[in-house]
Short mmCIF file of C-alpha atoms in Angstrom, two decimals:
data_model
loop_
_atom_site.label_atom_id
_atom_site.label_comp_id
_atom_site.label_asym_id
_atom_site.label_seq_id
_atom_site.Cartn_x
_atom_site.Cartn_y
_atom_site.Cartn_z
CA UNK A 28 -162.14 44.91 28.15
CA UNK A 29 -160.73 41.86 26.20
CA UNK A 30 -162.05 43.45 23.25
CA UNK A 31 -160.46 46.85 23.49
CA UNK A 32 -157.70 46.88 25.94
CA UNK A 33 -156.88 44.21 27.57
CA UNK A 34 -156.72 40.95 25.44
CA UNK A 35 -153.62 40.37 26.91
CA UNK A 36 -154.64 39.54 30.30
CA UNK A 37 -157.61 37.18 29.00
CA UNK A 38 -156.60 33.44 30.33
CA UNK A 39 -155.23 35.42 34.03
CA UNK A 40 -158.91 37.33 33.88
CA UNK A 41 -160.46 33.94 33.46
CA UNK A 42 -157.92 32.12 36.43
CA UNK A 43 -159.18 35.18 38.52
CA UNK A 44 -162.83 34.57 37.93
CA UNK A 45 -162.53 30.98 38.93
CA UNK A 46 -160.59 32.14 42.16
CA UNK A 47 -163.58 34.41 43.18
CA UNK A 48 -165.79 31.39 42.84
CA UNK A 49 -164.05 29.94 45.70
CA UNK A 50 -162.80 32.75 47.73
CA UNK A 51 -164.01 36.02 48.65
CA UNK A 52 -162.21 39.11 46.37
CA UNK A 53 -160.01 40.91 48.85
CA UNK A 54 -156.86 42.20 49.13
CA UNK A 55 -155.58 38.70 50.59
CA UNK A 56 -157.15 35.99 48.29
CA UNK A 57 -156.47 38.52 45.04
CA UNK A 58 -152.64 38.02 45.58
CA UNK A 59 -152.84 34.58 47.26
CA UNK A 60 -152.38 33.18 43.59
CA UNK A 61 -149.25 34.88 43.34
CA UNK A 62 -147.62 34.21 46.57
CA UNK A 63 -148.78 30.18 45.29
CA UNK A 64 -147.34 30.71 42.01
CA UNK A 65 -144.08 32.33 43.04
CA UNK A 66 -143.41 29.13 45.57
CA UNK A 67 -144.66 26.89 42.54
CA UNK A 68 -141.60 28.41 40.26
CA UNK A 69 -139.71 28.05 43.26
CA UNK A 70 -139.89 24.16 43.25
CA UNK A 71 -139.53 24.17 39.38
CA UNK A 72 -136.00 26.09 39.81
CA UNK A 73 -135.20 22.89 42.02
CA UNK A 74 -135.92 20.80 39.52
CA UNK A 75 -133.99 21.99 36.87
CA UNK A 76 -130.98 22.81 39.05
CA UNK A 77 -131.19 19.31 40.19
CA UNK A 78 -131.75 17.99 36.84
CA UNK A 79 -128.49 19.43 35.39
CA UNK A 80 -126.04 19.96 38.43
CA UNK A 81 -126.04 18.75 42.44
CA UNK A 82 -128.49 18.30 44.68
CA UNK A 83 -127.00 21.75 46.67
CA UNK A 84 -126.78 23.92 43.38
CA UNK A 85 -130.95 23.31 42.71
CA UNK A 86 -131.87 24.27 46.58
CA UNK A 87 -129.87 27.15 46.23
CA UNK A 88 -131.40 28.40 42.97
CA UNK A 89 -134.21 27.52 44.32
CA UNK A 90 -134.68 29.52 47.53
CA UNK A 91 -132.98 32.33 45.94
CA UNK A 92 -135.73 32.66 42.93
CA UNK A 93 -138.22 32.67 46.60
CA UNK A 94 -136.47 35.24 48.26
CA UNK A 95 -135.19 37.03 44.77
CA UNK A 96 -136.26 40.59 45.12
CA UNK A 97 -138.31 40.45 42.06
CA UNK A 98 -140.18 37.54 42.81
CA UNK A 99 -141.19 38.53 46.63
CA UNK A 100 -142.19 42.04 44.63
CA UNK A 101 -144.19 40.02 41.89
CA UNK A 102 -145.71 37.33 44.85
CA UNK A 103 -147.86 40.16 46.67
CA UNK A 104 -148.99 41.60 42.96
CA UNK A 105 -152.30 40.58 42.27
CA UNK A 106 -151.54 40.97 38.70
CA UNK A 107 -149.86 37.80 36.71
CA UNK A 108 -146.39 38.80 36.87
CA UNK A 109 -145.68 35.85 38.96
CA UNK A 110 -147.86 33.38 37.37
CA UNK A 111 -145.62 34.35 34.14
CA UNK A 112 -142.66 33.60 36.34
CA UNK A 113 -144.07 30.13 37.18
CA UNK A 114 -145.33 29.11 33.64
CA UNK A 115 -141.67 30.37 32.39
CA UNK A 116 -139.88 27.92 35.05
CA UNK A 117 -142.23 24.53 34.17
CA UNK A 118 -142.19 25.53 30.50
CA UNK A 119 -138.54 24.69 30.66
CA UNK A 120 -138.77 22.23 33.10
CA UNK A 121 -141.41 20.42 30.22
CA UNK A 122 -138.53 21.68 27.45
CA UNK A 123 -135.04 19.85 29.45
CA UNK A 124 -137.36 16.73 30.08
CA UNK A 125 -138.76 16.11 26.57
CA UNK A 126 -135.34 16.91 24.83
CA UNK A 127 -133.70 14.37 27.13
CA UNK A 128 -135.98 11.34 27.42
CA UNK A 129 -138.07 11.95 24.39
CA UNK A 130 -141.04 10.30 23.56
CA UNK A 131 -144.40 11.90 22.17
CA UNK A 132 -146.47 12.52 25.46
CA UNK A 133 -143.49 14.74 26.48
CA UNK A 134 -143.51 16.61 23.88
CA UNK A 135 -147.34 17.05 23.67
CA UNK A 136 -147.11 18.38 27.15
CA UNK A 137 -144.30 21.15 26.26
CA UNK A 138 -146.67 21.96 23.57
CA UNK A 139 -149.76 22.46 25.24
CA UNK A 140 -147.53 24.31 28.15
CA UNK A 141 -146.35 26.23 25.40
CA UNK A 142 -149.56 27.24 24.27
CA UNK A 143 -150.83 28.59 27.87
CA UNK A 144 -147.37 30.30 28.64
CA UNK A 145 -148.56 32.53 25.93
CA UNK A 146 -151.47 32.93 26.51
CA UNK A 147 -150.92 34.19 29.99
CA UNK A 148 -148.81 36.75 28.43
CA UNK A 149 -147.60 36.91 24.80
CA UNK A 150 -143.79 38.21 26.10
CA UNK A 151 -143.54 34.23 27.04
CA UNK A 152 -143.26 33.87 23.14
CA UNK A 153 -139.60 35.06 23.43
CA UNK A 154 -138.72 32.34 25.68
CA UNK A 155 -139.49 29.53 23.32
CA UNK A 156 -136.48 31.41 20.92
CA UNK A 157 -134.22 30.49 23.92
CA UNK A 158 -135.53 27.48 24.24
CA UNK A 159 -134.33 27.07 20.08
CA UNK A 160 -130.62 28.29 21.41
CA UNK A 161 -130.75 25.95 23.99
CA UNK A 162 -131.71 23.07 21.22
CA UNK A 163 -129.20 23.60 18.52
CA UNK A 164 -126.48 23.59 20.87
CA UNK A 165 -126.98 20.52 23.03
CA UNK A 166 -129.68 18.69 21.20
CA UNK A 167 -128.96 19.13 17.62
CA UNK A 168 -129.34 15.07 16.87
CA UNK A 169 -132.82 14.12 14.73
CA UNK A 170 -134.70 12.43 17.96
CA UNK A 171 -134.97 15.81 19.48
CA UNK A 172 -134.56 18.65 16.74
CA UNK A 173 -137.54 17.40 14.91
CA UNK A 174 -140.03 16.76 17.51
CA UNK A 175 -139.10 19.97 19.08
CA UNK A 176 -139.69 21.48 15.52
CA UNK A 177 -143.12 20.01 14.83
CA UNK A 178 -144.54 20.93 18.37
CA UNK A 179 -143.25 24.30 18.15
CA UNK A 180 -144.68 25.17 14.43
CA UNK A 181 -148.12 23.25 16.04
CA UNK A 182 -148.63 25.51 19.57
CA UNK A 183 -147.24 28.60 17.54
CA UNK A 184 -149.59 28.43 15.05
CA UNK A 185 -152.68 28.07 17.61
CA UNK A 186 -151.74 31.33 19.55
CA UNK A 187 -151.08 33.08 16.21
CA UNK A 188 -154.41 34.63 16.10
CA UNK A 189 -154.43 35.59 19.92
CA UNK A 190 -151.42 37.04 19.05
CA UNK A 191 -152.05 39.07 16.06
CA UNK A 192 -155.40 40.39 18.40
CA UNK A 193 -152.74 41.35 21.36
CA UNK A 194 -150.31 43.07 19.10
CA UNK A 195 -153.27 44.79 16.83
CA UNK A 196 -154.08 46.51 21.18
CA UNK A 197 -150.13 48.01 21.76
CA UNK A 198 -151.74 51.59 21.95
CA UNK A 199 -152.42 50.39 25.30
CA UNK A 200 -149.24 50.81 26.59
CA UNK A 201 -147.90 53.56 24.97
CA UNK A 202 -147.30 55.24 28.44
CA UNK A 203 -143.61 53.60 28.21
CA UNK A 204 -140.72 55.34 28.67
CA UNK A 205 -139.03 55.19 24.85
CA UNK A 206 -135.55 53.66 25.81
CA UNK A 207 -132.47 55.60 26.70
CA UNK A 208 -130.49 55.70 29.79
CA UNK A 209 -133.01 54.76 31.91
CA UNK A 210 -133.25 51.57 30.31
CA UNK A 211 -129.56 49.91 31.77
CA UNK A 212 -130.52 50.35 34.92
CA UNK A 213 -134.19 48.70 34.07
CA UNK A 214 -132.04 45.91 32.68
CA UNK A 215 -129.68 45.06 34.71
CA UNK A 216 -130.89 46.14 38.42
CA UNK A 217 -135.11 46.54 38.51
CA UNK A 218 -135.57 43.69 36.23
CA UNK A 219 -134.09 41.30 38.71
CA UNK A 220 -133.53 43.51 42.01
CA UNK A 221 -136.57 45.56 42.00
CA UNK A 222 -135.46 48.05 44.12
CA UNK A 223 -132.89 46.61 46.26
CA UNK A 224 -128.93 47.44 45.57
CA UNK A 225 -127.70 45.64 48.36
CA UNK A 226 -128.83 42.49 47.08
CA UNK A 227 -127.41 43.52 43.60
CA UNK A 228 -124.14 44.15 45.37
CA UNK A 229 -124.16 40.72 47.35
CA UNK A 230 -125.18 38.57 44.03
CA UNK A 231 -122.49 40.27 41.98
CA UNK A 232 -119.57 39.45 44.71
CA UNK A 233 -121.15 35.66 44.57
CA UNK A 234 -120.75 35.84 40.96
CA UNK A 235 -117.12 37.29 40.78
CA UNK A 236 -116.32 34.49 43.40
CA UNK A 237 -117.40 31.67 41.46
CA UNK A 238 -115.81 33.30 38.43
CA UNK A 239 -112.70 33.50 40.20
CA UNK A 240 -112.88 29.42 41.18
CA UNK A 241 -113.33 28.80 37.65
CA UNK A 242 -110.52 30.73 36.56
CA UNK A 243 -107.92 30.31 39.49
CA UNK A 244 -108.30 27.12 41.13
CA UNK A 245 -108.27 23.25 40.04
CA UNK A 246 -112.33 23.05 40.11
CA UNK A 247 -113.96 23.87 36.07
CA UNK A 248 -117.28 24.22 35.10
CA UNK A 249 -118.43 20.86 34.56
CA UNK A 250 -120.90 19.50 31.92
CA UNK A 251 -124.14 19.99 33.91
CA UNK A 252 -123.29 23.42 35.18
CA UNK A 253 -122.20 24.65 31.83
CA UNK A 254 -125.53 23.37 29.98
CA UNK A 255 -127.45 25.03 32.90
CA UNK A 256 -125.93 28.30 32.79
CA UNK A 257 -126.05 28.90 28.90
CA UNK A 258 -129.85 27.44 29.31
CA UNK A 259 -130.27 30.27 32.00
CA UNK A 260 -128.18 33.01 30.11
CA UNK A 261 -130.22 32.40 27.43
CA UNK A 262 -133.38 32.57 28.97
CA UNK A 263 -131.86 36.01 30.25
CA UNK A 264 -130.75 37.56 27.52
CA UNK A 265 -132.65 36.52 24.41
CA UNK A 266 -135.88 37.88 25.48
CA UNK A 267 -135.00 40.95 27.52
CA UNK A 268 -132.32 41.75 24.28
CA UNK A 269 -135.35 41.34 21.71
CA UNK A 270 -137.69 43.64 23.75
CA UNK A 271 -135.18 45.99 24.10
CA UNK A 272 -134.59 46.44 20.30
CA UNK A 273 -137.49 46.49 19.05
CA UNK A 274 -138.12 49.05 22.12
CA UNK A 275 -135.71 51.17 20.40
CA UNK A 276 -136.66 51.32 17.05
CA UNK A 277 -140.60 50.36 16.59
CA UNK A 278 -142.76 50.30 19.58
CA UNK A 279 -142.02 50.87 23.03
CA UNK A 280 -142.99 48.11 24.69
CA UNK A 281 -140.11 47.39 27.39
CA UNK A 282 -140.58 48.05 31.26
CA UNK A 283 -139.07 45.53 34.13
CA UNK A 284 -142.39 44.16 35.08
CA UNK A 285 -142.97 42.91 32.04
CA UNK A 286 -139.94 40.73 32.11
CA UNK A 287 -140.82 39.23 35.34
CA UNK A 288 -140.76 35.78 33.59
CA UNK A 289 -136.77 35.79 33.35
CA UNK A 290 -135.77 36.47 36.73
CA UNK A 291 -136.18 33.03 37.56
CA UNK A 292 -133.42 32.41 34.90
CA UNK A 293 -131.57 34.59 37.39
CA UNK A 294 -131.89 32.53 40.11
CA UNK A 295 -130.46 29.53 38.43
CA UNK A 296 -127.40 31.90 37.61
CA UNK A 297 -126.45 32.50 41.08
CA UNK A 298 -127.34 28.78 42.44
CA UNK A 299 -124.87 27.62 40.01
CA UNK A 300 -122.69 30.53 41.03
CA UNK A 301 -122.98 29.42 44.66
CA UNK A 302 -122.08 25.59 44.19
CA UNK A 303 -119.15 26.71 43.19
CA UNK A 304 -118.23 28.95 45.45
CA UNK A 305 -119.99 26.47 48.89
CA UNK A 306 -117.42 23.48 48.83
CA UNK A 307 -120.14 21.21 51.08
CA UNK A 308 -123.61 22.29 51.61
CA UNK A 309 -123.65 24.20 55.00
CA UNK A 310 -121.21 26.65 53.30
CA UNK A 311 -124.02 26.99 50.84
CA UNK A 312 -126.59 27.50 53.45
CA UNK A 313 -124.81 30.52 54.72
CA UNK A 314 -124.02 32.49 51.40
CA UNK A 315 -127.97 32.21 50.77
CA UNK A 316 -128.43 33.10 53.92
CA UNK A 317 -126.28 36.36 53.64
CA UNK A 318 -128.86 36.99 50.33
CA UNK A 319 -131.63 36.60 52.52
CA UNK A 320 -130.24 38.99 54.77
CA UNK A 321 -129.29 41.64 51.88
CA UNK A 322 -133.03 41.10 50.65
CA UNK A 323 -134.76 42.00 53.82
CA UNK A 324 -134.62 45.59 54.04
CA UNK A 325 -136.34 45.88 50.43
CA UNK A 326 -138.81 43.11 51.43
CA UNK A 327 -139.65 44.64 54.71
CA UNK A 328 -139.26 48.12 54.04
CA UNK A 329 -140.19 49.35 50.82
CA UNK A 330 -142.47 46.25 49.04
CA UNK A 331 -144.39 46.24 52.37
CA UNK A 332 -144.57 49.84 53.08
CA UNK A 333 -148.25 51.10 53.48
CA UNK A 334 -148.26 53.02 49.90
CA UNK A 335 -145.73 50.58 48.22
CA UNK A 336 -147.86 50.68 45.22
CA UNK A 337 -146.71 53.03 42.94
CA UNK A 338 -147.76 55.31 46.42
CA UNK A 339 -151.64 54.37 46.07
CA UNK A 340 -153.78 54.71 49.34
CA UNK A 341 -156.64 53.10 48.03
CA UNK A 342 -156.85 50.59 50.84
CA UNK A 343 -156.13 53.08 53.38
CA UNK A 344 -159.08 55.13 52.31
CA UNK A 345 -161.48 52.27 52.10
CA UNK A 346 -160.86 51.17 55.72
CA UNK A 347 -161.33 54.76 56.75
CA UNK A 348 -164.70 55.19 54.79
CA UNK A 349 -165.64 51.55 56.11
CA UNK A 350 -165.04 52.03 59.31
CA UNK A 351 -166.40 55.45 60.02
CA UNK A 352 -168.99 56.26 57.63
CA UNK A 353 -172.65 55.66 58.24
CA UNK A 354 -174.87 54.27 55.57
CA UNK A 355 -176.97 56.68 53.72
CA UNK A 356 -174.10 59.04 54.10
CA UNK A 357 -173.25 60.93 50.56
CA UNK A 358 -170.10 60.62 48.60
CA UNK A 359 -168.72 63.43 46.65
CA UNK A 360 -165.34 62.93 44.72
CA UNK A 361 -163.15 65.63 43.02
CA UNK A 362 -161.93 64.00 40.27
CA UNK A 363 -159.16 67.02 38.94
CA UNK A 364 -155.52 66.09 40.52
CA UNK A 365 -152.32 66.56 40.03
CA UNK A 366 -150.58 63.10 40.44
CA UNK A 367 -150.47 59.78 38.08
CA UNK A 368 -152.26 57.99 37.08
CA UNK A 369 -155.34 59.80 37.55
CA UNK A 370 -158.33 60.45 38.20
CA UNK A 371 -159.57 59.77 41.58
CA UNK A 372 -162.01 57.10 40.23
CA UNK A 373 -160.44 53.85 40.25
CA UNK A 374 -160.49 54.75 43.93
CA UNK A 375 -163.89 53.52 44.45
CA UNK A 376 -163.20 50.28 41.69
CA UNK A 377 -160.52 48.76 43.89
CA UNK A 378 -162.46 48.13 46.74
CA UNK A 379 -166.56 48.87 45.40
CA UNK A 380 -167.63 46.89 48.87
CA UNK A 381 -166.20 50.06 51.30
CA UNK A 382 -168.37 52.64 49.20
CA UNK A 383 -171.65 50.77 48.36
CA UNK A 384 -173.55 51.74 51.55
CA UNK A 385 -173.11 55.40 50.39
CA UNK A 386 -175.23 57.63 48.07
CA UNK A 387 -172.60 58.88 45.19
CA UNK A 388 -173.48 62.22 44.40
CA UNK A 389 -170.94 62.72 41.68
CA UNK A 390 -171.43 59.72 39.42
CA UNK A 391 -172.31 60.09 35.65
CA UNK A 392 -171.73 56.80 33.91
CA UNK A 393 -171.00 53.15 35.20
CA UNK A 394 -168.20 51.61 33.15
CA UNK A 395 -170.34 49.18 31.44
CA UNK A 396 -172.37 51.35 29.99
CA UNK A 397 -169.64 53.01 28.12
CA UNK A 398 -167.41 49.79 27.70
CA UNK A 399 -164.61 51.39 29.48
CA UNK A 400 -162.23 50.07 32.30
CA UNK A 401 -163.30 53.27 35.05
CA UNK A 402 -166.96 54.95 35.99
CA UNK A 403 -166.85 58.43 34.85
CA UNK A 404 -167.43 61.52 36.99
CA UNK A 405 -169.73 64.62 37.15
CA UNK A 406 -168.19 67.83 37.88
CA UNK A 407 -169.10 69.35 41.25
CA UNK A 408 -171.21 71.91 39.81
CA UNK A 409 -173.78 68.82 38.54
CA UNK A 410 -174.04 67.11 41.93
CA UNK A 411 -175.99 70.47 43.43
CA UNK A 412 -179.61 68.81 43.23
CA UNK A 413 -178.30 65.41 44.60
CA UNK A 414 -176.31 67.34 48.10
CA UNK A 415 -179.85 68.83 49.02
CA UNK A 416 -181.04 65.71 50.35
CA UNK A 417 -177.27 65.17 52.18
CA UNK A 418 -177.20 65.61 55.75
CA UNK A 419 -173.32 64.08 56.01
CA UNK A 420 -170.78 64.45 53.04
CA UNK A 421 -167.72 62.70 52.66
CA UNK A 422 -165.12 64.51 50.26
CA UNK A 423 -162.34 62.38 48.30
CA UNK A 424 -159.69 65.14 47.33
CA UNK A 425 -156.24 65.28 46.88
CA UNK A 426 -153.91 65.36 49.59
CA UNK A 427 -152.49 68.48 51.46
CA UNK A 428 -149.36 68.87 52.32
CA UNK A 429 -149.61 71.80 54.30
CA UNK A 430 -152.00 70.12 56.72
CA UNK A 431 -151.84 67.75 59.56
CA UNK A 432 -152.69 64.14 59.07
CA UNK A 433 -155.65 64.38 61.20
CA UNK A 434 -158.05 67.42 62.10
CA UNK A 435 -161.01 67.63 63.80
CA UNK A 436 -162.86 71.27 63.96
CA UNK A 437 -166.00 73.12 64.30
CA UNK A 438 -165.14 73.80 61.30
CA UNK A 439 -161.74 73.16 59.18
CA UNK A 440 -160.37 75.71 57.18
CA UNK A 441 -160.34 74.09 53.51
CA UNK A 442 -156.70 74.27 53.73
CA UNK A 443 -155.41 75.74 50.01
CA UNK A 444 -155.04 72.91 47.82
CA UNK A 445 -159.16 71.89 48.68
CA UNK A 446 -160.08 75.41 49.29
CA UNK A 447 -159.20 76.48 45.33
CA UNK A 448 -161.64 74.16 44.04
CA UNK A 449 -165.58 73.96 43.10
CA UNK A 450 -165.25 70.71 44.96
CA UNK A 451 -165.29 73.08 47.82
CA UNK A 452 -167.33 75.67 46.15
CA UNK A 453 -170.34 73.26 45.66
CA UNK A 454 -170.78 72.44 49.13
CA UNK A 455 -169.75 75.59 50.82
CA UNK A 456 -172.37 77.47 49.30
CA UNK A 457 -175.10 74.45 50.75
CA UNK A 458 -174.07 75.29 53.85
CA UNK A 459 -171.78 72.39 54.40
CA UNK A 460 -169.01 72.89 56.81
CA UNK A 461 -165.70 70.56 57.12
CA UNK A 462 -165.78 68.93 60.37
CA UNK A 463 -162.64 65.90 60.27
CA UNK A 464 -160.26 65.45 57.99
CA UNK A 465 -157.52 62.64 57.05
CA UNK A 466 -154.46 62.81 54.62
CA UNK A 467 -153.10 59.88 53.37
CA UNK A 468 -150.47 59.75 50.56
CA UNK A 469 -152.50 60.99 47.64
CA UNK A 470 -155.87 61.66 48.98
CA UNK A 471 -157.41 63.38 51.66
CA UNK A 472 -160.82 62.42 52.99
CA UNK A 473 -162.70 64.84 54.51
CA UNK A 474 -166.26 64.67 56.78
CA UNK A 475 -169.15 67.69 55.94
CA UNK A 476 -171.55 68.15 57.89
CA UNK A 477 -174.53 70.78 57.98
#
């Protein structure tokens, strides 16, 4: 996969691998790491708020970046969107320190962070021209310019050839949307706010307030706070605005997720935004706590829904075939829908433990053999010889609309979206009949028997 598709991913692969050493792959240790990482950028965002402004400015950023709608969606992904988030956060945290203090073992740690920022994923490249921005305005003196300089040219030039490999592997996402209209609303309300306007609505009257302070009262944007917010604007804006244009006129290559690494940026905003709104700290307590409040529902309701992934049912259909089917049982899967992605097979790849005690009649070729990422499938017609020796048949199929969720018969009509199809054909003619039946979001399973 590194090879062809997926170069990208290579140090999170790796990470993962070591994970499964020590804990068992399932759903709940695959996106422990992110829930960790997500509380790990977390502490980071304290740190720099705390660094530049008050003690009440970095808890605030801080517990927003936890509850920030993008980072609770990113910290039950078992994907590295959050890990980005947290390499992005301690990346600067290495940056602000080394610029500051100096002195060479700082700077060889920004470096070497530097180096596995990217490596994690190459978008954390564009961070590193914010961290210039940031540079040349507050640290344009020698003692931190030209350290800055030589570590960057150093750790650049040792990802350059992971790089060129990544970039040389772009057909891989040419499923992006090319930008247009779509792309404002990615910007400026999934990229931060998932899907959640209320908390977009409740972040943007925190903003106008402290703006208003600012502007209309004796209290100014002091030193700290100023140096914090252009370090966070620019940690906003320079990568997102570079993605974006070269969306629009070379590759498309922009989509929220990607920019997961800059919503922590985000949260340092609004903590600054709050201090100056929260005149002591209990004042600041509640305005996060409204936030919290405005992030529920999207927390609760839609990024912990049962098919809040892009509408998959993969795990409902694995504890269904692993808690009613008996080994020795066959499998049959009709790989032709209608829905995307497709087909039906990475199914059975997401959790290969639910369907191993069962005899597959419809599989041609494992993935390794063919260096691809999915196991291919035969067409119904192929699995004939294989269903003679099948006394019970369980049928993975796209869902029906028309029928209930459940249904048990002596026997089911096929119902018309299975009933149309030779994955119905095949078996019919064996003398199978359709005994139970369950529709999920996508998929329907259905029992045979003969």
């Amino acid at each position: 996969m590194l090879g062809h598709v997926d170069a990208v991913h290579g140090l999170y692969y790796m990470l993962m691998h070591g994970w499964f050493q020590i804990f068992p792959p399932t759903e709940f240790w695959s996106r422990a790491p992110s829930g960790l990482a997500i509380g790990t950028a977390a502490a980071g965002i304290v740190v720099l708020g705390k660094h530049f402004s008050s003690r009440t400015v970095g808890v605030a950023a801080g517990v927003i970046c936890a509850i920030l709608p993008r980072s609770t969606w990113a910290g039950i992904e078992a994907r590295p969107y959050a890990l980005t988030m947290m390499a992005a956060v301690w990346l600067t945290v290495a940056l602000v320190y080394a610029a500051r203090r100096g002195g060479g073992w700082r700077w060889a740690v920004y470096g070497v962070v530097l180096v596995l920022s990217i490596l994690l994923s190459v978008y954390l490249a564009l961070l590193w021209i914010a961290h210039v921005v940031f540079v040349l305005l507050f640290h344009r003196m020698r003692p931190a310019l030209v350290p800055f300089t030589i570590t960057s040219m150093l750790a650049l030039g040792a990802v350059a050839p992971f790089v060129r490999i990544v970039t040389d592997q772009v057909q891989q996402i040419s499923w992006i949307t090319p930008i247009g209209r779509r792309t404002i609303e990615d910007v400026a309300v999934q990229q931060y706010f998932d899907r959640s306007p209320l908390f977009l609505a409740v972040s943007a009257l925190v903003v106008a307030a402290a703006i208003a302070v600012w502007r209309f009262t004796s209290r100014r944007l002091v030193g700290g706070d100023r140096q914090l917010l252009v370090l966070a604007i620019a940690w906003l804006a320079v990568p997102t605005g570079l993605i974006v244009m070269w969306s629009a006129v070379a590759d498309s290559v922009y989509t929220p997720r990607y920019m997961s690494f800059t919503a922590p940026a985000m949260a340092l905003v609004l903590g600054v935004c709050v201090g100056a709104v929260a005149t002591v700290p209990w004042m600041a307590a509640v305005v996060v706590g409204v936030m919290a409040m405005a992030a529920a529902p999207n927390y609760l309701l839609v990024q912990q829904s049962p098919y809040a992934k892009y509408g998959m049912d993969y795990s409902q259909v694995a504890d269904l075939i692993t808690a009613k089917a008996a080994p020795g049982d066959c499998l049959l899967v009709n790989d032709t829908v209608t829905f995307h992605p497709a087909p039906m097979r990475p199914l059975m790849a997401a959790r290969p433990d639910a369907y191993r005690k069962l005899i597959d009649v419809s599989l041609w070729q494992r993935a390794t053999e063919r260096n691809a990422v999915f196991d291919t499938n035969l067409i119904p017609e192929a699995s004939v010889g294989p269903l003679h020796h099948c006394r019970d048949v369980w049928i993975i199929t796209q869902a029906d609309e028309t029928r209930p969720q459940h249904e048990v018969g002596s026997p089911l009509p096929p119902g018309p979206q299975f009933g149309n199809t030779p994955a119905f054909a095949v078996p019919n003619s064996l003398g199978f009949k359709l005994f139970e039946r369950w529709q999920f979001n996508l998929v329907q399973v259905i029992r045979a028997s003969r």
